[in-house]
Tab-separated table of C-alpha atoms and ligand atoms in Angstrom:
chain	number	residue	atom	x	y	z
A	16	MET	CA	-4.428	47.616	-7.140
A	17	VAL	CA	-6.065	45.485	-9.574
A	18	ARG	CA	-4.742	44.906	-13.073
A	19	ASP	CA	-5.784	44.045	-16.562
A	20	VAL	CA	-5.656	39.999	-16.822
A	21	VAL	CA	-3.953	38.738	-19.641
A	22	ILE	CA	-6.365	36.750	-22.337
A	23	TYR	CA	-6.084	33.623	-24.494
A	24	PRO	CA	-4.255	33.761	-27.005
A	25	ASP	CA	-1.735	36.104	-26.187
A	26	LYS	CA	1.603	35.800	-26.564
A	27	ARG	CA	2.900	36.247	-22.955
A	28	LEU	CA	0.734	33.357	-21.467
A	29	LYS	CA	3.511	30.983	-23.738
A	30	LEU	CA	6.307	32.692	-21.419
A	31	ILE	CA	8.463	30.985	-19.223
A	32	SER	CA	8.630	33.226	-16.578
A	33	LYS	CA	11.535	33.727	-14.622
A	34	GLU	CA	13.042	32.736	-11.018
A	35	VAL	CA	12.613	35.522	-8.284
A	36	MET	CA	15.727	36.761	-6.912
A	37	GLU	CA	14.636	39.954	-4.872
A	38	PHE	CA	12.412	39.375	-1.968
A	39	ASP	CA	11.525	43.309	-1.570
A	40	LEU	CA	8.367	46.007	-1.694
A	41	LYS	CA	8.244	45.527	-5.657
A	42	LEU	CA	7.810	41.782	-4.518
A	43	HIS	CA	5.218	42.271	-2.144
A	44	GLN	CA	3.361	45.481	-4.525
A	45	LEU	CA	3.287	42.634	-7.526
A	46	LEU	CA	1.695	39.923	-4.777
A	47	ASP	CA	-1.010	42.408	-3.266
A	48	ASP	CA	-1.839	43.188	-7.104
A	49	MET	CA	-2.409	39.912	-7.834
A	50	TYR	CA	-4.645	39.408	-5.430
A	51	ASP	CA	-6.483	42.083	-5.350
A	52	THR	CA	-7.034	41.361	-9.637
A	53	MET	CA	-8.027	37.829	-8.694
A	54	VAL	CA	-10.792	38.221	-5.969
A	55	ALA	CA	-11.990	41.612	-8.333
A	56	LYS	CA	-12.268	38.753	-11.087
A	57	ASN	CA	-13.996	35.932	-8.789
A	58	GLY	CA	-10.788	33.159	-9.327
A	59	VAL	CA	-9.430	30.846	-6.509
A	60	GLY	CA	-5.837	30.636	-7.819
A	61	LEU	CA	-3.306	33.206	-10.271
A	62	ALA	CA	0.020	33.601	-11.817
A	63	ALA	CA	1.688	36.458	-12.108
A	64	ILE	CA	1.947	36.223	-15.964
A	65	GLN	CA	-1.686	36.469	-15.698
A	66	ILE	CA	-0.914	40.879	-14.943
A	67	GLY	CA	1.765	39.989	-17.393
A	68	VAL	CA	4.628	39.614	-15.521
A	69	PRO	CA	7.012	36.970	-16.312
A	70	GLN	CA	8.351	36.199	-12.859
A	71	ARG	CA	7.627	32.438	-10.724
A	72	VAL	CA	4.713	34.172	-8.620
A	73	LEU	CA	1.529	32.209	-7.857
A	74	ILE	CA	-1.099	32.663	-5.829
A	75	ILE	CA	-4.242	30.372	-4.498
A	76	ASN	CA	-7.195	31.091	-2.183
A	77	ILE	CA	-9.463	28.829	-2.065
A	78	PRO	CA	-12.233	30.112	-0.035
A	79	ASN	CA	-14.409	28.291	2.643
A	80	GLU	CA	-17.831	28.148	2.481
A	81	ASN	CA	-18.562	28.045	6.172
A	82	ILE	CA	-16.127	30.610	6.588
A	83	ASN	CA	-16.601	34.862	5.715
A	84	ASP	CA	-19.587	34.194	4.207
A	85	GLY	CA	-17.749	31.827	1.691
A	86	LYS	CA	-15.753	35.167	0.891
A	87	PRO	CA	-12.019	35.179	0.356
A	88	ILE	CA	-9.830	36.208	3.384
A	89	LYS	CA	-6.244	37.841	2.238
A	90	SER	CA	-4.294	36.718	5.020
A	91	GLU	CA	-5.593	32.763	4.230
A	92	THR	CA	-3.889	33.524	0.658
A	93	LEU	CA	-0.956	30.925	-0.205
A	94	GLU	CA	1.447	33.068	-1.871
A	95	VAL	CA	3.944	30.602	-3.766
A	96	ILE	CA	7.221	31.928	-5.446
A	97	ASN	CA	9.509	29.595	-7.089
A	98	PRO	CA	8.003	26.339	-6.804
A	99	VAL	CA	9.402	23.049	-7.416
A	100	PHE	CA	7.515	19.685	-7.291
A	101	ILE	CA	9.281	17.450	-5.172
A	102	LYS	CA	6.888	14.635	-5.947
A	103	LYS	CA	4.017	14.029	-8.432
A	104	GLU	CA	1.940	10.656	-7.991
A	105	GLY	CA	-1.449	9.340	-8.970
A	106	SER	CA	-3.892	10.882	-11.719
A	107	CYS	CA	-7.236	12.375	-11.025
A	108	LYS	CA	-9.759	14.359	-13.098
A	109	HIS	CA	-11.514	17.554	-12.148
A	110	GLN	CA	-13.178	20.211	-13.487
A	111	GLU	CA	-10.910	23.916	-14.343
A	112	GLY	CA	-11.089	26.910	-15.314
A	113	CYS	CA	-8.897	30.129	-15.901
A	114	LEU	CA	-9.193	33.951	-15.321
A	115	SER	CA	-6.944	34.068	-18.868
A	116	ILE	CA	-9.885	31.979	-20.529
A	117	PRO	CA	-12.852	33.218	-18.710
A	118	SER	CA	-16.188	31.118	-18.709
A	119	VAL	CA	-14.928	28.052	-20.350
A	120	TYR	CA	-14.282	24.472	-18.187
A	121	GLU	CA	-13.017	21.806	-18.886
A	122	ASP	CA	-12.048	18.237	-16.919
A	123	ILE	CA	-8.539	18.168	-16.835
A	124	GLU	CA	-6.416	14.938	-15.493
A	125	ARG	CA	-3.305	15.860	-13.085
A	126	ALA	CA	-1.302	14.269	-10.629
A	127	GLU	CA	-3.735	13.584	-7.188
A	128	HIS	CA	-0.348	13.845	-4.583
A	129	ILE	CA	1.750	16.652	-5.090
A	130	VAL	CA	4.824	17.635	-2.467
A	131	VAL	CA	6.038	20.995	-3.526
A	132	GLU	CA	8.526	23.242	-2.301
A	133	TYR	CA	8.722	27.065	-2.387
A	134	GLN	CA	9.363	30.363	-0.938
A	135	ASN	CA	7.560	32.754	0.680
A	136	ARG	CA	7.367	36.218	0.219
A	137	TYR	CA	10.587	37.226	2.384
A	138	GLY	CA	11.716	34.394	0.749
A	139	GLU	CA	11.170	31.799	3.459
A	140	LYS	CA	11.531	27.830	2.437
A	141	ARG	CA	8.277	26.300	2.741
A	142	THR	CA	6.806	22.975	1.693
A	143	ILE	CA	3.294	22.367	0.926
A	144	GLU	CA	1.686	19.266	0.460
A	145	ASP	CA	-1.906	18.318	-0.723
A	146	ASN	CA	-4.262	15.616	-2.461
A	147	ASP	CA	-7.913	17.609	-2.863
A	148	PHE	CA	-8.211	21.087	-4.580
A	149	LEU	CA	-5.267	22.812	-3.559
A	150	ALA	CA	-2.949	20.102	-5.692
A	151	ILE	CA	-4.937	21.051	-8.753
A	152	ALA	CA	-4.655	24.511	-8.597
A	153	ILE	CA	-0.719	24.211	-7.762
A	154	GLN	CA	-0.926	22.178	-11.326
A	155	HIS	CA	-2.720	24.354	-13.227
A	156	GLU	CA	-0.817	27.829	-11.747
A	157	ILE	CA	2.644	25.861	-12.001
A	158	ASP	CA	1.656	25.189	-15.462
A	159	HIS	CA	1.260	29.070	-16.549
A	160	LEU	CA	4.985	30.093	-15.297
A	161	ASP	CA	6.166	27.060	-17.676
A	162	GLY	CA	4.200	28.776	-20.805
A	163	LYS	CA	1.595	26.437	-20.567
A	164	VAL	CA	-2.555	26.861	-20.474
A	165	PHE	CA	-4.961	23.863	-19.290
A	166	ILE	CA	-6.739	23.898	-22.768
A	167	GLU	CA	-3.522	22.552	-24.246
A	168	LYS	CA	-4.620	19.334	-22.116
A	169	LEU	CA	-7.677	18.420	-23.673
A	170	SER	CA	-8.012	15.942	-26.226
A	171	PHE	CA	-7.148	17.346	-30.344
A	172	ILE	CA	-11.309	17.041	-30.734
A	173	LYS	CA	-12.024	18.914	-28.218
A	174	ARG	CA	-9.313	21.474	-28.639
A	175	LYS	CA	-10.542	21.848	-32.240
A	176	LYS	CA	-13.798	22.329	-31.157
A	177	PHE	CA	-12.753	25.211	-28.272
A	178	GLU	CA	-10.481	27.342	-30.816
A	179	LYS	CA	-13.899	27.285	-33.085
A	180	GLU	CA	-15.980	28.657	-30.390
A	181	TRP	CA	-13.046	30.937	-28.676
A	182	LYS	CA	-12.661	32.433	-32.188
A	183	LYS	CA	-16.888	33.115	-32.230
A	184	ARG	CA	-16.780	34.970	-29.204
A	185	PHE	CA	-14.530	37.466	-30.443
A	186	LYS	CA	-16.097	38.230	-34.124
B	1	LIG	CO1	-5.184	29.546	-15.517
């Protein structure tokens, strides 16, 4: 089911999400709703808090242009629960956007190489290592679990400019 996306500057985006203890049907329903919502909004990643659920759950689906006409495939979705960074190395800059701050795209600096330990929807331990777009996406989504959004990483001047333009949009 497609759920409403929490839009900046909603205070819920500042919550520190809680660790998942029960890997039950309720969690699976949450993951399925997150997928439906992400796809409906044409996103490549979503954290649970973005649909108002403060739990350490995120999903990522980076469609491949050469497969399924570039459309997302549910079974290819990475479902990450209770993630922990094991390694964070180097730095790189890429353009990022966020379903909670629609139509805003900014270059953001992140670690280039990451190793993350997490659990899947059945509570099984998994590890992921990446030094490409997935590494960026995971860092962006884990920030959401810690109550942070990507525009907080902008310089003071760029952040001021963003806030001014963002306010204008809702007048
Ligand atoms: Co986001």
